[in-house]
Amino acid sequence: MYSNGVSLSPLVVAEPGNSYESGRVVERWIEVLVDCPGSSGLFIYRLPPQLLCQPGDILSVPFGAQQLGALAIRLLTQPSADIPREKIRDVEDVIHSGFFQDNYWTLIERVSQYYYTQLIQVIRVALPPGLLGRSQRRIRLVLKDTSLDSLATEAFLSNAARQIVELLRSSAAGDYSFTYLQQKVKGAYRGVRELSRCGMVQSYLEPPRPSRPKRQKAVTMVGSSFDRDLTTRQREILEVLRRHGGELWQTELLQICSTSSSTLKTLEIKGYIVIQEREILRSETPASGILADQAKSLTIAQSQALATINQLNGSAQVLLHGVTGSGKTEVYLQAIAPLLNQNKSALVLVPEIGLTPQLTDRFRARFGNRVSVYHSALNDGERYDTWRQMLTGEPQVVIGTRSAVFAPLPNLGLIILDEEHDSSFKQDLPIPTYHARTVAQWRAELENCPLILGSATPSLESWLSVREGG
């Protein structure tokens, strides 16, 4: 029996004449997706009494001999009768709450029900490749210092929590897998939760290979005054850093200065620079030579179309009918510009990957690096990083093919389907065999934002739908 979207907190029932403490804690279960090679379908786990969990959360669960990432699908009031309860394992922890917003989760379920497709298959279309498979939970130390405030906090920690802090401080990276901490510290589960409440550690899900964040060493200059203990070569390196704003990627600095990493290490030991690894986002390489573009003067027809779009309030559907070369793209650009200033994002769908570069160049000339692309031609690392960039909620424009209709943009202000009549918006294989135009209509309703259908030869369905006000 399923219970969707219901918070099933531990319940204690008091019988007449008895205290609340004598009550029984109600058991709870959850169905999860563990998306890794060799597994298929959904698995049931027991929720510990102290753990609050909702569909859409990212969990850490035991799976065979491993500890893997999983996506919470449905809360259950009771497990299947053919599964022995003693064989149902416990969820370890919630790694990321609310990974899917309510509206996004509703969209996923609606696609599953309408197209008679298993929920797991819709989720695999929506998620970037390999997001959950073979991930592991890691614990990162937040407070690395030994200040008086930190020491005062540690004085009240349990023995397990103090052991975990010492282990993390001994790590060069300041983090360890939770599995390793469990092996080294008795009561690691309680210790980590205690440290999390104190804000001393963070729990995160390490992405699976090859979808790990790409990291690169950066060199940052510390201070602006140079002492006499520097050689002429070292002064030249610091001067190059200063001219570049005090920070460069290490590979770039080594190339500019024709120097070695050992020279940089000496400068770090002397306290003039700091070398540390930072994440660098993988994305499609923009075409070179794109010149900045300004808004064009509109024709009367374009101005009327833009005025109609700007007057839309909430969920609405507009058909932008114009022959090829009539300036539909300029209307798109000017409709999106004010949304970005309102910290909202826009989603632009095109029927084929081949149409993406020319449209992307137009958008990047107008909006710069706030434009990204998302389609199947990107490698797994690029799709993974672009997906995570969308989740930040920063105002941006995402251009993609039909699968980009599931782009997780939290503050979506406008959806555009260019060439909406094109049959490429319909996915035939593999399942789910959805139509991106239909899903876009549902998403516009859920996000309460306008949907623009642009075409020189509109489909009959869209033409009738707009004429009838549907």
Short mmCIF file of C-alpha atoms in Angstrom, two decimals:
data_model
loop_
_atom_site.label_atom_id
_atom_site.label_comp_id
_atom_site.label_asym_id
_atom_site.label_seq_id
_atom_site.Cartn_x
_atom_site.Cartn_y
_atom_site.Cartn_z
CA MET A 1 0.00 0.00 0.00
CA TYR A 2 1.45 3.35 -1.04
CA SER A 3 1.38 6.70 0.71
CA ASN A 4 2.58 9.52 -1.53
CA GLY A 5 3.81 12.85 -0.19
CA VAL A 6 2.88 12.05 3.40
CA SER A 7 5.29 12.76 6.25
CA LEU A 8 5.17 9.66 8.40
CA SER A 9 6.91 10.78 11.57
CA PRO A 10 7.40 8.25 14.37
CA LEU A 11 4.10 7.93 16.25
CA VAL A 12 3.75 7.01 19.91
CA VAL A 13 0.27 5.99 20.99
CA ALA A 14 -0.70 6.28 24.68
CA GLU A 15 -3.23 3.76 25.94
CA PRO A 16 -5.66 4.97 28.64
CA GLY A 17 -3.92 4.95 31.99
CA ASN A 18 -0.44 4.50 30.48
CA SER A 19 2.34 7.03 29.88
CA TYR A 20 3.45 8.12 26.42
CA GLU A 21 6.81 6.40 26.93
CA SER A 22 5.07 3.02 27.02
CA GLY A 23 3.83 3.40 23.45
CA ARG A 24 5.15 1.53 20.44
CA VAL A 25 7.10 3.20 17.63
CA VAL A 26 5.42 2.63 14.26
CA GLU A 27 7.71 1.05 11.65
CA ARG A 28 8.11 2.85 8.34
CA TRP A 29 9.38 1.70 4.96
CA ILE A 30 10.42 3.36 1.75
CA GLU A 31 10.86 2.26 -1.85
CA VAL A 32 14.10 3.44 -3.44
CA LEU A 33 15.83 3.41 -6.80
CA VAL A 34 19.41 2.11 -6.67
CA ASP A 35 20.61 2.82 -10.18
CA CYS A 36 23.78 0.78 -10.66
CA PRO A 37 24.94 -1.90 -13.11
CA GLY A 38 23.44 -5.31 -12.48
CA SER A 39 20.38 -4.04 -10.62
CA SER A 40 16.93 -3.14 -11.88
CA GLY A 41 13.65 -2.19 -10.32
CA LEU A 42 12.90 -0.73 -6.91
CA PHE A 43 14.00 -1.92 -3.47
CA ILE A 44 12.34 -1.60 -0.07
CA TYR A 45 14.23 -0.36 3.00
CA ARG A 46 13.22 0.34 6.59
CA LEU A 47 13.41 3.92 7.86
CA PRO A 48 15.05 4.33 11.29
CA PRO A 49 12.76 6.11 13.80
CA GLN A 50 14.91 9.25 13.96
CA LEU A 51 15.17 9.66 10.17
CA LEU A 52 12.82 12.05 8.34
CA CYS A 53 12.56 11.26 4.65
CA GLN A 54 10.39 12.27 1.69
CA PRO A 55 10.14 11.12 -1.95
CA GLY A 56 12.82 12.85 -4.00
CA ASP A 57 15.50 12.72 -1.27
CA ILE A 58 18.93 11.27 -2.03
CA LEU A 59 19.73 8.48 0.44
CA SER A 60 22.68 6.34 1.45
CA VAL A 61 21.70 2.66 1.63
CA PRO A 62 23.46 -0.70 2.10
CA PHE A 63 23.36 -2.66 -1.15
CA GLY A 64 25.04 -6.03 -1.05
CA ALA A 65 28.49 -5.43 0.42
CA GLN A 66 28.50 -1.78 -0.72
CA GLN A 67 27.11 1.50 0.54
CA LEU A 68 25.43 3.23 -2.39
CA GLY A 69 23.43 6.31 -3.25
CA ALA A 70 19.71 5.87 -3.84
CA LEU A 71 16.70 7.98 -4.73
CA ALA A 72 13.65 7.84 -2.44
CA ILE A 73 10.61 6.99 -4.56
CA ARG A 74 7.60 6.21 -2.35
CA LEU A 75 6.80 5.97 1.34
CA LEU A 76 5.06 2.72 2.21
CA THR A 77 2.65 2.01 5.03
CA GLN A 78 3.70 -1.64 4.90
CA PRO A 79 6.15 -3.72 2.83
CA SER A 80 5.16 -6.41 0.39
CA ALA A 81 3.83 -9.52 2.14
CA ASP A 82 6.22 -11.83 0.25
CA ILE A 83 9.33 -10.11 1.66
CA PRO A 84 10.45 -11.38 5.10
CA ARG A 85 10.73 -8.29 7.34
CA GLU A 86 13.94 -9.53 8.94
CA LYS A 87 15.61 -9.31 5.51
CA ILE A 88 14.66 -5.65 4.98
CA ARG A 89 17.71 -3.47 5.70
CA ASP A 90 17.76 0.04 7.17
CA VAL A 91 18.37 3.29 5.30
CA GLU A 92 21.66 4.68 6.57
CA ASP A 93 21.01 8.40 6.18
CA VAL A 94 19.52 11.23 4.10
CA ILE A 95 22.33 12.77 2.04
CA HIS A 96 20.35 15.48 0.24
CA SER A 97 16.83 16.54 1.20
CA GLY A 98 14.50 17.89 -1.47
CA PHE A 99 16.76 17.01 -4.40
CA PHE A 100 13.62 17.14 -6.51
CA GLN A 101 11.25 20.02 -5.87
CA ASP A 102 7.58 19.10 -5.39
CA ASN A 103 6.57 20.38 -8.83
CA TYR A 104 9.38 18.46 -10.52
CA TRP A 105 8.47 15.26 -8.70
CA THR A 106 4.82 15.70 -9.70
CA LEU A 107 5.92 16.03 -13.34
CA ILE A 108 7.91 12.79 -13.18
CA GLU A 109 4.93 10.92 -11.74
CA ARG A 110 2.54 12.38 -14.32
CA VAL A 111 4.76 11.27 -17.21
CA SER A 112 4.93 7.79 -15.69
CA GLN A 113 1.14 7.50 -15.33
CA TYR A 114 0.14 9.10 -18.64
CA TYR A 115 2.57 7.09 -20.78
CA TYR A 116 2.10 3.84 -18.80
CA THR A 117 5.81 3.71 -18.02
CA GLN A 118 7.50 2.48 -14.87
CA LEU A 119 8.61 5.35 -12.65
CA ILE A 120 12.18 4.07 -12.66
CA GLN A 121 12.38 4.46 -16.46
CA VAL A 122 11.16 8.05 -16.40
CA ILE A 123 13.66 8.89 -13.66
CA ARG A 124 16.51 7.41 -15.70
CA VAL A 125 15.55 9.67 -18.62
CA ALA A 126 15.39 12.71 -16.33
CA LEU A 127 18.65 12.12 -14.43
CA PRO A 128 22.12 12.55 -15.98
CA PRO A 129 23.89 9.24 -16.70
CA GLY A 130 25.26 7.42 -13.67
CA LEU A 131 24.28 10.00 -11.05
CA LEU A 132 23.48 7.41 -8.38
CA GLY A 133 25.32 4.27 -9.43
CA ARG A 134 28.21 3.28 -7.16
CA SER A 135 28.18 6.53 -5.25
CA GLN A 136 29.30 6.51 -1.63
CA ARG A 137 28.64 8.72 1.35
CA ARG A 138 31.59 10.81 2.54
CA ILE A 139 32.07 13.01 5.58
CA ARG A 140 33.88 16.33 5.22
CA LEU A 141 35.33 18.38 8.10
CA VAL A 142 34.06 21.97 8.07
CA LEU A 143 35.91 23.42 11.08
CA LYS A 144 39.59 22.56 10.68
CA ASP A 145 40.97 25.16 13.09
CA THR A 146 41.77 24.81 16.78
CA SER A 147 40.38 28.17 17.88
CA LEU A 148 38.96 28.69 21.36
CA ASP A 149 35.39 28.48 20.02
CA SER A 150 36.16 25.20 18.27
CA LEU A 151 37.89 23.74 21.33
CA ALA A 152 34.99 24.80 23.55
CA THR A 153 32.57 23.00 21.25
CA GLU A 154 34.72 19.86 21.22
CA ALA A 155 34.76 19.74 25.03
CA PHE A 156 31.10 18.73 24.98
CA LEU A 157 31.40 16.13 22.25
CA SER A 158 31.03 12.41 22.79
CA ASN A 159 34.07 10.15 22.57
CA ALA A 160 32.99 8.86 19.12
CA ALA A 161 32.56 12.41 17.78
CA ARG A 162 36.01 13.45 19.03
CA GLN A 163 37.60 10.40 17.40
CA ILE A 164 35.95 11.28 14.09
CA VAL A 165 37.21 14.87 14.30
CA GLU A 166 40.79 13.65 14.92
CA LEU A 167 40.59 11.22 12.00
CA LEU A 168 39.30 13.91 9.64
CA ARG A 169 42.00 16.35 10.75
CA SER A 170 44.64 13.74 10.03
CA SER A 171 43.37 13.40 6.45
CA ALA A 172 45.08 15.63 3.90
CA ALA A 173 41.75 16.19 2.11
CA GLY A 174 39.81 16.61 5.37
CA ASP A 175 37.32 13.88 4.54
CA TYR A 176 36.78 10.11 4.66
CA SER A 177 34.13 7.71 3.46
CA PHE A 178 31.49 6.93 6.05
CA THR A 179 32.26 3.22 5.62
CA TYR A 180 35.87 3.86 6.67
CA LEU A 181 34.76 5.85 9.74
CA GLN A 182 32.45 3.01 10.74
CA GLN A 183 35.40 0.62 10.62
CA LYS A 184 37.59 2.87 12.76
CA VAL A 185 35.13 4.36 15.27
CA LYS A 186 32.57 2.54 17.39
CA GLY A 187 29.29 4.45 17.27
CA ALA A 188 30.30 6.40 14.15
CA TYR A 189 26.65 6.83 13.09
CA ARG A 190 25.75 8.74 16.28
CA GLY A 191 29.05 10.64 16.22
CA VAL A 192 28.53 11.92 12.67
CA ARG A 193 24.96 13.03 13.43
CA GLU A 194 26.22 14.85 16.53
CA LEU A 195 28.93 16.65 14.55
CA SER A 196 26.44 17.52 11.79
CA ARG A 197 24.14 19.20 14.31
CA CYS A 198 27.13 21.21 15.61
CA GLY A 199 28.02 22.29 12.07
CA MET A 200 31.48 20.70 12.31
CA VAL A 201 31.07 18.22 9.46
CA GLN A 202 29.15 17.92 6.22
CA SER A 203 27.79 14.74 4.70
CA TYR A 204 27.77 14.45 0.93
CA LEU A 205 27.40 11.85 -1.78
CA GLU A 206 30.56 11.24 -3.75
CA PRO A 207 29.63 11.06 -7.44
CA PRO A 208 30.35 7.79 -9.26
CA ARG A 209 33.04 7.39 -11.85
CA PRO A 210 33.20 8.76 -14.49
CA SER A 211 30.77 11.40 -13.22
CA ARG A 212 33.10 12.87 -10.62
CA PRO A 213 33.60 16.63 -10.43
CA LYS A 214 36.70 17.64 -12.34
CA ARG A 215 39.26 19.26 -10.05
CA GLN A 216 42.25 21.41 -10.93
CA LYS A 217 44.93 23.15 -8.88
CA ALA A 218 44.60 26.92 -8.47
CA VAL A 219 47.30 29.30 -7.24
CA THR A 220 46.23 32.27 -5.11
CA MET A 221 48.56 35.08 -3.99
CA VAL A 222 48.52 35.92 -0.27
CA GLY A 223 49.27 39.56 0.57
CA SER A 224 50.76 42.21 -1.71
CA SER A 225 54.16 43.09 -0.15
CA PHE A 226 57.34 41.20 -1.11
CA ASP A 227 60.24 40.66 1.33
CA ARG A 228 63.93 40.45 0.48
CA ASP A 229 64.02 36.65 0.77
CA LEU A 230 62.65 36.30 -2.78
CA THR A 231 64.72 35.54 -5.84
CA THR A 232 64.25 37.50 -9.04
CA ARG A 233 62.40 34.54 -10.59
CA GLN A 234 60.03 34.26 -7.64
CA ARG A 235 59.27 37.99 -7.84
CA GLU A 236 58.43 37.63 -11.53
CA ILE A 237 55.94 34.84 -10.77
CA LEU A 238 54.24 36.90 -8.06
CA GLU A 239 54.09 39.89 -10.39
CA VAL A 240 52.35 37.76 -13.04
CA LEU A 241 49.84 36.62 -10.41
CA ARG A 242 49.25 40.21 -9.31
CA ARG A 243 48.55 41.34 -12.90
CA HIS A 244 45.96 38.54 -13.23
CA GLY A 245 44.04 39.56 -10.14
CA GLY A 246 46.04 37.43 -7.71
CA GLU A 247 44.79 34.06 -8.93
CA LEU A 248 45.44 31.64 -11.81
CA TRP A 249 45.10 27.95 -12.55
CA GLN A 250 48.44 26.29 -11.84
CA THR A 251 48.81 24.89 -15.38
CA GLU A 252 48.20 28.34 -16.83
CA LEU A 253 50.70 30.00 -14.46
CA LEU A 254 53.39 27.39 -15.22
CA GLN A 255 52.91 27.97 -18.93
CA ILE A 256 53.01 31.77 -18.72
CA CYS A 257 56.08 31.85 -16.49
CA SER A 258 57.86 28.82 -18.01
CA THR A 259 58.57 27.60 -14.50
CA SER A 260 58.21 24.37 -12.51
CA SER A 261 55.81 23.23 -9.80
CA SER A 262 58.74 22.98 -7.35
CA THR A 263 59.29 26.74 -7.65
CA LEU A 264 55.63 27.33 -6.80
CA LYS A 265 55.93 24.93 -3.86
CA THR A 266 58.83 27.01 -2.49
CA LEU A 267 56.71 30.16 -2.72
CA GLU A 268 53.92 28.36 -0.87
CA ILE A 269 56.31 27.31 1.91
CA LYS A 270 57.44 30.93 2.24
CA GLY A 271 53.79 31.96 2.64
CA TYR A 272 53.37 34.06 -0.51
CA ILE A 273 50.87 31.80 -2.31
CA VAL A 274 48.34 29.08 -1.58
CA ILE A 275 47.91 26.08 -3.89
CA GLN A 276 44.63 24.22 -3.60
CA GLU A 277 42.40 22.03 -5.71
CA ARG A 278 39.15 23.51 -6.99
CA GLU A 279 36.34 22.20 -9.07
CA ILE A 280 36.23 23.22 -12.70
CA LEU A 281 32.93 22.77 -14.53
CA ARG A 282 32.94 20.72 -17.71
CA SER A 283 30.73 22.16 -20.40
CA GLU A 284 30.45 22.38 -24.14
CA THR A 285 33.26 24.56 -25.50
CA PRO A 286 31.70 27.78 -26.87
CA ALA A 287 32.55 28.77 -30.41
CA SER A 288 35.39 31.26 -30.61
CA GLY A 289 34.90 34.78 -31.85
CA ILE A 290 31.33 35.29 -30.62
CA LEU A 291 30.82 39.05 -30.43
CA ALA A 292 28.52 40.67 -27.89
CA ASP A 293 25.14 41.54 -29.33
CA GLN A 294 22.56 44.17 -28.40
CA ALA A 295 18.79 44.02 -28.66
CA LYS A 296 17.56 44.78 -32.17
CA SER A 297 14.78 47.19 -33.15
CA LEU A 298 11.58 45.24 -33.62
CA THR A 299 9.09 45.37 -36.45
CA ILE A 300 5.46 46.13 -35.68
CA ALA A 301 4.56 42.42 -35.79
CA GLN A 302 7.49 41.51 -33.48
CA SER A 303 6.58 44.30 -31.05
CA GLN A 304 2.98 43.10 -30.89
CA ALA A 305 4.10 39.52 -30.27
CA LEU A 306 6.54 40.60 -27.53
CA ALA A 307 3.89 42.78 -25.86
CA THR A 308 1.50 39.82 -25.80
CA ILE A 309 4.15 37.58 -24.20
CA ASN A 310 5.13 40.22 -21.62
CA GLN A 311 1.50 40.60 -20.56
CA LEU A 312 1.16 36.91 -19.75
CA ASN A 313 0.66 36.20 -16.07
CA GLY A 314 1.27 32.71 -14.78
CA SER A 315 0.59 29.59 -16.80
CA ALA A 316 -0.37 30.39 -20.40
CA GLN A 317 0.29 29.07 -23.88
CA VAL A 318 1.11 31.25 -26.89
CA LEU A 319 1.65 30.23 -30.51
CA LEU A 320 4.29 32.41 -32.19
CA HIS A 321 3.49 31.90 -35.87
CA GLY A 322 5.99 33.42 -38.29
CA VAL A 323 7.65 32.34 -41.52
CA THR A 324 11.35 31.46 -41.55
CA GLY A 325 13.40 34.65 -41.21
CA SER A 326 10.59 36.67 -39.66
CA GLY A 327 12.53 37.24 -36.44
CA LYS A 328 11.09 34.75 -33.95
CA THR A 329 14.50 34.29 -32.28
CA GLU A 330 14.78 38.02 -31.55
CA VAL A 331 11.39 37.88 -29.85
CA TYR A 332 12.62 34.94 -27.76
CA LEU A 333 15.74 36.88 -26.73
CA GLN A 334 13.85 40.01 -25.71
CA ALA A 335 11.24 37.97 -23.83
CA ILE A 336 13.97 36.21 -21.82
CA ALA A 337 16.09 39.29 -20.97
CA PRO A 338 13.80 40.74 -18.24
CA LEU A 339 13.36 37.29 -16.67
CA LEU A 340 17.10 36.95 -16.04
CA ASN A 341 17.04 40.32 -14.28
CA GLN A 342 14.27 38.90 -12.06
CA ASN A 343 16.53 35.92 -11.12
CA LYS A 344 14.43 33.54 -13.22
CA SER A 345 15.57 31.04 -15.84
CA ALA A 346 14.39 30.07 -19.31
CA LEU A 347 14.26 26.71 -21.06
CA VAL A 348 14.56 26.63 -24.86
CA LEU A 349 13.86 23.34 -26.67
CA VAL A 350 14.88 22.61 -30.26
CA PRO A 351 14.02 19.46 -32.22
CA GLU A 352 17.52 18.39 -33.29
CA ILE A 353 21.06 18.66 -31.97
CA GLY A 354 22.14 20.07 -35.34
CA LEU A 355 20.06 23.21 -34.70
CA THR A 356 21.61 23.84 -31.29
CA PRO A 357 24.97 25.48 -32.22
CA GLN A 358 23.57 28.30 -34.36
CA LEU A 359 20.87 29.09 -31.80
CA THR A 360 23.34 28.85 -28.91
CA ASP A 361 25.68 31.34 -30.60
CA ARG A 362 22.84 33.85 -30.91
CA PHE A 363 21.92 33.44 -27.25
CA ARG A 364 25.54 33.58 -26.01
CA ALA A 365 26.12 36.77 -27.98
CA ARG A 366 23.25 38.30 -26.00
CA PHE A 367 23.53 36.62 -22.56
CA GLY A 368 27.16 35.46 -22.36
CA ASN A 369 28.08 32.62 -20.01
CA ARG A 370 24.56 32.39 -18.58
CA VAL A 371 23.71 30.12 -21.54
CA SER A 372 24.34 26.36 -21.40
CA VAL A 373 23.34 23.41 -23.55
CA TYR A 374 22.01 20.00 -22.50
CA HIS A 375 21.62 17.10 -24.93
CA SER A 376 22.76 13.54 -25.55
CA ALA A 377 25.79 14.55 -27.64
CA LEU A 378 27.55 15.86 -24.51
CA ASN A 379 29.79 13.40 -22.70
CA ASP A 380 28.72 12.09 -19.29
CA GLY A 381 30.95 14.51 -17.38
CA GLU A 382 29.60 17.53 -19.27
CA ARG A 383 25.98 16.45 -18.71
CA TYR A 384 26.65 15.82 -15.02
CA ASP A 385 28.25 19.24 -14.46
CA THR A 386 25.62 21.08 -16.51
CA TRP A 387 22.89 19.32 -14.49
CA ARG A 388 24.44 20.41 -11.19
CA GLN A 389 24.83 23.97 -12.49
CA MET A 390 21.09 24.07 -13.17
CA LEU A 391 20.33 23.02 -9.58
CA THR A 392 22.10 26.11 -8.18
CA GLY A 393 19.05 28.23 -9.00
CA GLU A 394 21.16 30.95 -10.65
CA PRO A 395 19.36 32.75 -13.52
CA GLN A 396 20.34 31.00 -16.73
CA VAL A 397 19.18 29.91 -20.18
CA VAL A 398 19.28 26.20 -21.00
CA ILE A 399 19.07 25.16 -24.67
CA GLY A 400 18.53 21.51 -25.48
CA THR A 401 16.67 18.80 -27.31
CA ARG A 402 13.58 16.94 -26.05
CA SER A 403 15.23 15.36 -22.98
CA ALA A 404 16.06 18.87 -21.71
CA VAL A 405 12.36 19.27 -20.90
CA PHE A 406 13.37 17.60 -17.60
CA ALA A 407 16.12 20.18 -16.89
CA PRO A 408 15.94 20.83 -13.10
CA LEU A 409 15.70 24.62 -13.18
CA PRO A 410 14.26 25.73 -9.80
CA ASN A 411 13.13 29.24 -10.84
CA LEU A 412 11.71 28.58 -14.27
CA GLY A 413 10.11 31.68 -15.78
CA LEU A 414 9.58 30.72 -19.43
CA ILE A 415 9.57 27.64 -21.69
CA ILE A 416 10.06 27.92 -25.46
CA LEU A 417 9.57 25.16 -28.05
CA ASP A 418 11.14 26.29 -31.30
CA GLU A 419 9.85 24.50 -34.42
CA GLU A 420 7.15 22.96 -32.20
CA HIS A 421 5.65 21.09 -35.17
CA ASP A 422 8.75 18.93 -35.64
CA SER A 423 8.24 15.19 -35.13
CA SER A 424 11.63 14.91 -33.38
CA PHE A 425 9.98 16.17 -30.20
CA LYS A 426 8.26 12.77 -30.02
CA GLN A 427 10.42 10.00 -28.55
CA ASP A 428 9.57 6.57 -29.98
CA LEU A 429 12.39 4.48 -28.52
CA PRO A 430 13.51 3.77 -25.88
CA ILE A 431 10.63 4.14 -23.43
CA PRO A 432 9.14 6.34 -22.10
CA THR A 433 7.69 7.27 -25.49
CA TYR A 434 6.79 10.80 -24.46
CA HIS A 435 6.13 13.96 -26.48
CA ALA A 436 8.25 16.89 -25.28
CA ARG A 437 5.52 19.38 -26.24
CA THR A 438 2.99 17.64 -24.00
CA VAL A 439 5.47 17.38 -21.11
CA ALA A 440 6.38 21.06 -21.60
CA GLN A 441 2.69 21.98 -21.32
CA TRP A 442 2.42 20.08 -18.04
CA ARG A 443 5.58 21.65 -16.74
CA ALA A 444 4.41 25.17 -17.61
CA GLU A 445 1.23 24.49 -15.61
CA LEU A 446 3.17 23.15 -12.61
CA GLU A 447 5.74 25.97 -12.68
CA ASN A 448 3.02 28.58 -13.36
CA CYS A 449 4.99 30.06 -16.26
CA PRO A 450 4.23 30.81 -19.95
CA LEU A 451 4.92 28.38 -22.79
CA ILE A 452 5.78 29.77 -26.24
CA LEU A 453 5.29 27.47 -29.23
CA GLY A 454 7.21 28.86 -32.18
CA SER A 455 6.79 27.63 -35.76
CA ALA A 456 6.50 28.66 -39.40
CA THR A 457 4.12 25.71 -39.95
CA PRO A 458 2.30 25.04 -36.66
CA SER A 459 1.00 21.59 -35.88
CA LEU A 460 -2.77 21.14 -36.15
CA GLU A 461 -2.96 20.25 -32.45
CA SER A 462 -1.26 23.49 -31.35
CA TRP A 463 -3.27 25.61 -33.81
CA LEU A 464 -6.60 24.28 -32.54
CA SER A 465 -5.49 24.35 -28.90
CA VAL A 466 -4.58 28.05 -29.07
CA ARG A 467 -7.69 29.01 -31.04
CA GLU A 468 -9.89 27.26 -28.49
CA GLY A 469 -7.97 28.81 -25.61
CA GLY A 470 -6.79 25.38 -24.32
#
